[in-house]
mmCIF file of C-alpha atoms in Angstrom:
data_model
loop_
_atom_site.group_PDB
_atom_site.id
_atom_site.type_symbol
_atom_site.label_atom_id
_atom_site.label_comp_id
_atom_site.label_asym_id
_atom_site.label_seq_id
_atom_site.Cartn_x
_atom_site.Cartn_y
_atom_site.Cartn_z
ATOM 1 C CA MET A 19 1.082 -23.171 -43.242
ATOM 2 C CA SER A 20 1.895 -19.867 -44.916
ATOM 3 C CA SER A 21 -1.783 -18.910 -45.192
ATOM 4 C CA ARG A 22 -2.298 -19.590 -41.485
ATOM 5 C CA ALA A 23 0.695 -17.424 -40.652
ATOM 6 C CA ASN A 24 -0.674 -14.640 -42.849
ATOM 7 C CA VAL A 25 -4.062 -14.889 -41.148
ATOM 8 C CA GLY A 26 -2.383 -14.716 -37.740
ATOM 9 C CA VAL A 27 -0.366 -11.663 -38.747
ATOM 10 C CA GLY A 28 -3.472 -10.014 -40.173
ATOM 11 C CA ARG A 29 -5.405 -10.590 -36.972
ATOM 12 C CA GLY A 30 -2.528 -9.237 -34.927
ATOM 13 C CA VAL A 31 -2.342 -6.074 -37.030
ATOM 14 C CA ALA A 32 -6.130 -5.635 -36.857
ATOM 15 C CA SER A 33 -6.067 -6.070 -33.082
ATOM 16 C CA PHE A 34 -3.276 -3.499 -32.837
ATOM 17 C CA LEU A 35 -5.079 -0.910 -34.972
ATOM 18 C CA LEU A 36 -8.558 -1.426 -33.513
ATOM 19 C CA SER A 37 -7.598 -1.418 -29.830
ATOM 20 C CA PRO A 38 -8.764 2.222 -29.292
ATOM 21 C CA PHE A 39 -12.232 1.318 -30.602
ATOM 22 C CA ARG A 40 -12.939 -1.636 -28.302
ATOM 23 C CA ARG A 41 -14.809 -1.173 -25.032
ATOM 24 C CA GLN A 42 -12.702 -3.847 -23.388
ATOM 25 C CA THR A 43 -9.616 -1.677 -23.850
ATOM 26 C CA TYR A 44 -11.081 1.011 -21.604
ATOM 27 C CA ARG A 45 -12.301 -1.544 -19.069
ATOM 28 C CA ASN A 46 -8.730 -2.817 -18.961
ATOM 29 C CA LEU A 47 -7.461 0.738 -18.483
ATOM 30 C CA ALA A 48 -9.903 1.291 -15.618
ATOM 31 C CA TYR A 49 -8.759 -1.925 -13.942
ATOM 32 C CA LEU A 50 -5.075 -1.053 -14.313
ATOM 33 C CA ALA A 51 -5.618 2.519 -13.122
ATOM 34 C CA LEU A 52 -7.349 1.207 -9.988
ATOM 35 C CA ALA A 53 -4.392 -1.100 -9.375
ATOM 36 C CA VAL A 54 -2.210 1.895 -8.483
ATOM 37 C CA PRO A 55 -4.044 3.095 -5.319
ATOM 38 C CA LEU A 56 -5.361 -0.363 -4.411
ATOM 39 C CA GLY A 57 -1.938 -1.988 -4.671
ATOM 40 C CA PHE A 58 -0.410 0.682 -2.467
ATOM 41 C CA ALA A 59 -3.202 0.350 0.124
ATOM 42 C CA TYR A 60 -3.008 -3.460 0.155
ATOM 43 C CA PHE A 61 0.754 -3.387 0.567
ATOM 44 C CA LEU A 62 0.526 -1.021 3.529
ATOM 45 C CA LEU A 63 -2.203 -3.139 5.122
ATOM 46 C CA VAL A 64 -0.205 -6.370 4.964
ATOM 47 C CA ALA A 65 3.201 -4.787 5.613
ATOM 48 C CA VAL A 66 1.903 -3.160 8.797
ATOM 49 C CA GLY A 67 -0.714 -5.684 9.929
ATOM 50 C CA VAL A 68 1.276 -8.920 9.714
ATOM 51 C CA PRO A 69 4.405 -7.769 11.611
ATOM 52 C CA LEU A 70 2.223 -5.992 14.178
ATOM 53 C CA GLY A 71 0.097 -9.089 14.754
ATOM 54 C CA ILE A 72 3.132 -11.357 15.036
ATOM 55 C CA GLY A 73 4.890 -8.925 17.363
ATOM 56 C CA LEU A 74 1.878 -8.754 19.682
ATOM 57 C CA ALA A 75 1.122 -12.481 19.561
ATOM 58 C CA PHE A 76 2.893 -13.122 22.868
ATOM 59 C CA VAL A 77 0.464 -10.774 24.678
ATOM 60 C CA VAL A 78 -2.587 -12.487 23.142
ATOM 61 C CA VAL A 79 -3.736 -9.316 21.356
ATOM 62 C CA GLY A 80 -1.802 -10.272 18.236
ATOM 63 C CA ILE A 81 -3.769 -13.473 17.565
ATOM 64 C CA PRO A 82 -7.156 -11.714 17.185
ATOM 65 C CA LEU A 83 -5.412 -9.012 15.168
ATOM 66 C CA LEU A 84 -4.013 -11.588 12.735
ATOM 67 C CA ALA A 85 -7.409 -13.299 12.534
ATOM 68 C CA LEU A 86 -9.049 -9.958 11.752
ATOM 69 C CA LEU A 87 -6.409 -9.250 9.112
ATOM 70 C CA VAL A 88 -7.010 -12.622 7.427
ATOM 71 C CA ALA A 89 -10.782 -12.074 7.459
ATOM 72 C CA PHE A 90 -10.336 -8.594 5.996
ATOM 73 C CA ALA A 91 -7.963 -9.981 3.361
ATOM 74 C CA LEU A 92 -10.611 -12.513 2.316
ATOM 75 C CA GLY A 93 -13.112 -9.681 2.026
ATOM 76 C CA LEU A 94 -10.716 -7.711 -0.168
ATOM 77 C CA ALA A 95 -10.127 -10.852 -2.229
ATOM 78 C CA GLY A 96 -13.861 -10.875 -2.877
ATOM 79 C CA VAL A 97 -13.624 -7.281 -4.098
ATOM 80 C CA GLU A 98 -10.745 -8.255 -6.390
ATOM 81 C CA ARG A 99 -12.740 -11.182 -7.783
ATOM 82 C CA TRP A 100 -15.608 -8.824 -8.535
ATOM 83 C CA LEU A 101 -13.306 -6.289 -10.228
ATOM 84 C CA ALA A 102 -11.688 -8.980 -12.369
ATOM 85 C CA THR A 103 -15.092 -10.294 -13.423
ATOM 86 C CA ALA A 104 -16.690 -6.896 -14.047
ATOM 87 C CA LEU A 105 -13.783 -5.199 -15.827
ATOM 88 C CA LEU A 106 -11.640 -7.994 -17.271
ATOM 89 C CA GLY A 107 -14.363 -10.556 -17.936
ATOM 90 C CA VAL A 108 -12.443 -13.199 -15.958
ATOM 91 C CA GLU A 109 -14.634 -15.706 -14.147
ATOM 92 C CA ILE A 110 -13.124 -16.743 -10.815
ATOM 93 C CA ASP A 111 -14.714 -19.477 -8.743
ATOM 94 C CA ARG A 112 -15.199 -18.981 -5.041
ATOM 95 C CA SER A 113 -15.734 -21.524 -2.314
ATOM 96 C CA GLY A 114 -19.109 -21.565 -0.611
ATOM 97 C CA PRO A 115 -19.707 -20.642 3.015
ATOM 98 C CA GLU A 116 -19.717 -24.295 4.111
ATOM 99 C CA LEU A 117 -16.492 -25.099 5.956
ATOM 100 C CA PRO A 118 -15.372 -28.606 6.943
ATOM 101 C CA GLY A 119 -15.735 -29.416 10.631
ATOM 102 C CA ASP A 120 -18.480 -29.921 13.165
ATOM 103 C CA SER A 121 -17.434 -27.415 15.793
ATOM 104 C CA ARG A 122 -16.653 -23.741 15.568
ATOM 105 C CA ARG A 123 -13.009 -24.419 16.366
ATOM 106 C CA GLU A 124 -12.699 -27.031 13.607
ATOM 107 C CA ARG A 125 -14.214 -24.678 11.059
ATOM 108 C CA LEU A 126 -11.847 -21.886 12.047
ATOM 109 C CA VAL A 127 -8.897 -24.264 11.795
ATOM 110 C CA SER A 128 -10.145 -25.382 8.379
ATOM 111 C CA LEU A 129 -10.301 -21.776 7.223
ATOM 112 C CA ALA A 130 -6.865 -20.983 8.655
ATOM 113 C CA THR A 131 -5.202 -24.020 7.057
ATOM 114 C CA ASP A 132 -6.798 -23.696 3.633
ATOM 115 C CA ARG A 133 -4.252 -22.837 0.931
ATOM 116 C CA SER A 134 -6.537 -20.346 -0.792
ATOM 117 C CA THR A 135 -6.753 -18.267 2.390
ATOM 118 C CA TRP A 136 -3.019 -17.620 2.313
ATOM 119 C CA THR A 137 -2.794 -17.164 -1.447
ATOM 120 C CA ALA A 138 -5.405 -14.422 -1.042
ATOM 121 C CA LEU A 139 -3.285 -12.810 1.676
ATOM 122 C CA ALA A 140 -0.188 -13.070 -0.535
ATOM 123 C CA TYR A 141 -2.057 -11.662 -3.541
ATOM 124 C CA LEU A 142 -2.866 -8.345 -1.887
ATOM 125 C CA PRO A 143 0.680 -6.914 -1.517
ATOM 126 C CA SER A 144 1.677 -8.346 -4.902
ATOM 127 C CA LYS A 145 -0.964 -6.071 -6.431
ATOM 128 C CA LEU A 146 1.513 -3.235 -5.879
ATOM 129 C CA VAL A 147 3.743 -4.690 -8.611
ATOM 130 C CA LEU A 148 0.828 -4.470 -11.050
ATOM 131 C CA GLY A 149 0.154 -0.919 -9.907
ATOM 132 C CA ILE A 150 3.750 0.148 -10.525
ATOM 133 C CA ALA A 151 3.807 -1.518 -13.953
ATOM 134 C CA SER A 152 0.477 0.096 -14.868
ATOM 135 C CA PHE A 153 1.572 3.547 -13.719
ATOM 136 C CA THR A 154 4.846 3.242 -15.631
ATOM 137 C CA LEU A 155 3.155 2.183 -18.871
ATOM 138 C CA ILE A 156 0.377 4.764 -18.632
ATOM 139 C CA THR A 157 2.738 7.662 -17.964
ATOM 140 C CA SER A 158 5.407 6.587 -20.441
ATOM 141 C CA THR A 159 3.202 5.641 -23.388
ATOM 142 C CA LEU A 160 -0.249 7.207 -23.149
ATOM 143 C CA THR A 161 0.829 10.621 -21.892
ATOM 144 C CA THR A 162 3.729 10.726 -24.347
ATOM 145 C CA GLY A 163 1.503 9.600 -27.207
ATOM 146 C CA VAL A 164 -1.158 12.218 -26.456
ATOM 147 C CA SER A 165 1.492 14.952 -26.207
ATOM 148 C CA LEU A 166 2.930 13.997 -29.596
ATOM 149 C CA LEU A 167 -0.521 13.675 -31.144
ATOM 150 C CA LEU A 168 -1.436 17.227 -30.122
ATOM 151 C CA VAL A 169 1.776 18.821 -31.420
ATOM 152 C CA PRO A 170 0.033 20.313 -34.534
ATOM 153 C CA LEU A 171 -2.181 22.338 -32.183
ATOM 154 C CA TYR A 172 0.580 24.125 -30.301
ATOM 155 C CA TYR A 173 3.909 23.777 -32.154
ATOM 156 C CA ASP A 174 3.792 27.363 -33.469
ATOM 157 C CA GLN A 175 2.871 29.082 -30.210
ATOM 158 C CA PRO A 176 5.172 32.031 -29.376
ATOM 159 C CA GLY A 177 7.882 31.223 -26.868
ATOM 160 C CA LEU A 178 7.274 27.475 -27.108
ATOM 161 C CA TYR A 179 9.994 25.099 -28.316
ATOM 162 C CA VAL A 180 8.847 21.755 -29.699
ATOM 163 C CA GLY A 181 11.597 19.427 -30.792
ATOM 164 C CA VAL A 182 14.658 17.579 -29.588
ATOM 165 C CA VAL A 183 17.414 19.159 -27.541
ATOM 166 C CA THR A 184 20.521 17.271 -26.404
ATOM 167 C CA ASP A 185 23.206 18.254 -23.927
ATOM 168 C CA ARG A 186 25.816 17.092 -26.436
ATOM 169 C CA PRO A 187 25.708 16.367 -30.185
ATOM 170 C CA VAL A 188 24.603 12.890 -31.213
ATOM 171 C CA GLU A 189 26.783 11.280 -33.874
ATOM 172 C CA PHE A 190 25.935 8.378 -36.176
ATOM 173 C CA HIS A 191 28.697 6.532 -38.032
ATOM 174 C CA PRO A 192 27.206 4.387 -40.812
ATOM 175 C CA ALA A 193 29.904 2.388 -42.591
ATOM 176 C CA LEU A 194 30.238 -0.264 -45.292
ATOM 177 C CA TYR A 195 33.417 -2.308 -45.886
ATOM 178 C CA LEU A 196 34.131 -4.996 -48.479
ATOM 179 C CA GLY A 197 37.123 -7.251 -48.883
ATOM 180 C CA TRP A 198 38.719 -6.990 -52.340
ATOM 181 C CA ASN A 199 42.025 -8.536 -53.446
ATOM 182 C CA ARG A 200 43.349 -8.686 -49.873
ATOM 183 C CA LEU A 201 42.340 -5.106 -49.356
ATOM 184 C CA LEU A 202 39.558 -3.679 -47.238
ATOM 185 C CA VAL A 203 37.595 -1.188 -49.289
ATOM 186 C CA GLY A 204 34.773 0.721 -47.743
ATOM 187 C CA TYR A 205 32.864 3.888 -47.113
ATOM 188 C CA GLU A 206 32.231 5.653 -43.831
ATOM 189 C CA THR A 207 30.411 8.863 -43.048
ATOM 190 C CA VAL A 208 29.273 10.778 -39.999
ATOM 191 C CA PHE A 209 25.870 12.317 -39.277
ATOM 192 C CA ARG A 210 25.744 14.788 -36.433
ATOM 193 C CA VAL A 211 22.539 15.921 -34.747
ATOM 194 C CA ASP A 212 22.677 18.903 -32.403
ATOM 195 C CA ALA A 213 19.000 19.802 -32.109
ATOM 196 C CA TRP A 214 15.809 19.587 -34.078
ATOM 197 C CA ARG A 215 12.790 21.852 -33.833
ATOM 198 C CA VAL A 216 9.315 21.456 -35.286
ATOM 199 C CA THR A 217 8.754 24.556 -37.394
ATOM 200 C CA THR A 218 6.290 23.504 -40.109
ATOM 201 C CA LEU A 219 2.868 21.898 -40.178
ATOM 202 C CA GLY A 220 4.281 18.947 -42.115
ATOM 203 C CA GLU A 221 6.836 18.253 -39.401
ATOM 204 C CA ALA A 222 4.123 18.589 -36.754
ATOM 205 C CA ALA A 223 1.927 16.118 -38.657
ATOM 206 C CA ALA A 224 4.829 13.653 -38.814
ATOM 207 C CA VAL A 225 5.282 13.957 -35.050
ATOM 208 C CA ALA A 226 1.534 13.411 -34.594
ATOM 209 C CA LEU A 227 1.776 10.171 -36.596
ATOM 210 C CA VAL A 228 4.515 9.036 -34.246
ATOM 211 C CA GLY A 229 2.149 9.894 -31.397
ATOM 212 C CA VAL A 230 -0.568 7.698 -32.927
ATOM 213 C CA PHE A 231 1.857 4.785 -33.092
ATOM 214 C CA VAL A 232 2.984 5.341 -29.486
ATOM 215 C CA LEU A 233 -0.656 5.430 -28.347
ATOM 216 C CA LEU A 234 -1.520 2.229 -30.209
ATOM 217 C CA LEU A 235 1.569 0.523 -28.832
ATOM 218 C CA GLY A 236 0.767 1.681 -25.309
ATOM 219 C CA LEU A 237 -2.827 0.450 -25.495
ATOM 220 C CA GLN A 238 -1.679 -2.915 -26.814
ATOM 221 C CA LEU A 239 0.879 -3.289 -24.022
ATOM 222 C CA LEU A 240 -1.721 -2.320 -21.426
ATOM 223 C CA ASN A 241 -4.181 -4.857 -22.855
ATOM 224 C CA TRP A 242 -1.530 -7.556 -22.556
ATOM 225 C CA LEU A 243 -0.789 -6.468 -18.998
ATOM 226 C CA ALA A 244 -4.502 -6.645 -18.153
ATOM 227 C CA ARG A 245 -4.723 -10.181 -19.554
ATOM 228 C CA LEU A 246 -1.688 -11.213 -17.536
ATOM 229 C CA SER A 247 -3.240 -9.656 -14.454
ATOM 230 C CA GLY A 248 -6.499 -11.528 -15.039
ATOM 231 C CA TRP A 249 -4.621 -14.813 -15.317
ATOM 232 C CA TYR A 250 -2.667 -14.090 -12.138
ATOM 233 C CA THR A 251 -5.792 -13.055 -10.227
ATOM 234 C CA ARG A 252 -7.550 -16.262 -11.196
ATOM 235 C CA LEU A 253 -4.496 -18.302 -10.205
ATOM 236 C CA MET A 254 -4.241 -16.695 -6.767
ATOM 237 C CA LEU A 255 -7.908 -16.177 -5.864
ATOM 238 C CA ASP A 256 -9.601 -19.183 -7.448
ATOM 239 C CA GLY A 257 -11.484 -21.099 -4.764
ATOM 240 C CA THR A 258 -11.121 -18.517 -1.991
ATOM 241 C CA TYR A 259 -13.963 -18.234 0.471
ATOM 242 C CA ASP A 260 -16.808 -15.792 0.242
ATOM 243 C CA VAL A 261 -15.804 -13.943 3.378
ATOM 244 C CA ALA A 262 -19.259 -12.931 4.547
ATOM 245 C CA GLY A 263 -20.627 -16.448 4.369
ATOM 246 C CA ALA A 264 -17.382 -18.053 5.565
ATOM 247 C CA VAL A 265 -17.078 -15.851 8.648
ATOM 248 C CA ARG A 266 -20.726 -16.280 9.604
ATOM 249 C CA ARG A 267 -20.429 -20.032 9.181
ATOM 250 C CA ALA A 268 -17.130 -20.147 11.099
ATOM 251 C CA VAL A 269 -18.643 -18.441 14.165
ATOM 252 C CA GLY A 270 -21.633 -20.760 14.150
ATOM 253 C CA GLY A 271 -24.202 -18.610 12.367
ATOM 254 C CA ARG A 272 -26.442 -19.526 9.479
ATOM 255 C CA VAL A 273 -26.361 -17.992 6.039
#
């Protein structure tokens, strides 16, 4: 039991330290970086298209608009399946172009009532959440880590302050108290930090080591986020129609 736990810890540490040297890490980063503009675009498409189609439904124009939106959403779902497969290595099944029903109307109804059609439509705006999470992690960990890592290169530049500045002093109050013969005996001290500036190469190297840790932590968190995104994409898009084949089949054409 203990040996298995040690092996698990060792693998976790190795995965943490080796994340910058794996190709999959940078594929994950590419996928998460794309989630920022794609999520925003998908959200705008659905947030504008659905209310507009519903609002115009009573003048007939809205029904074709909604149908076009659903067809476009299925096409974008195909793009998302391809991205997840190419960058995350997640295999997502798709339904073939054959739709149940003998007539064109029955096939369109089958497409409109299929659960995967609407999960694909729901997936698109939810991509914005992934985009926001990706942007937050990338800017808060990777950019911070790189800045700290490069401190030895610019800490001594004239007119440049590298360090910590606070608007008010930070105080720490470590204390230790022990009960003795109905008395409370202890020790308490106060540490006060006003500001700290990097002035030596040793201090800059220490800051750079902190930057390495922040970078490794950021990459690990982004890898976990990419895995979670792959799982969610498979859950929402598994079994959705191949839009080109589905649309051609729905209107009575042959693939």
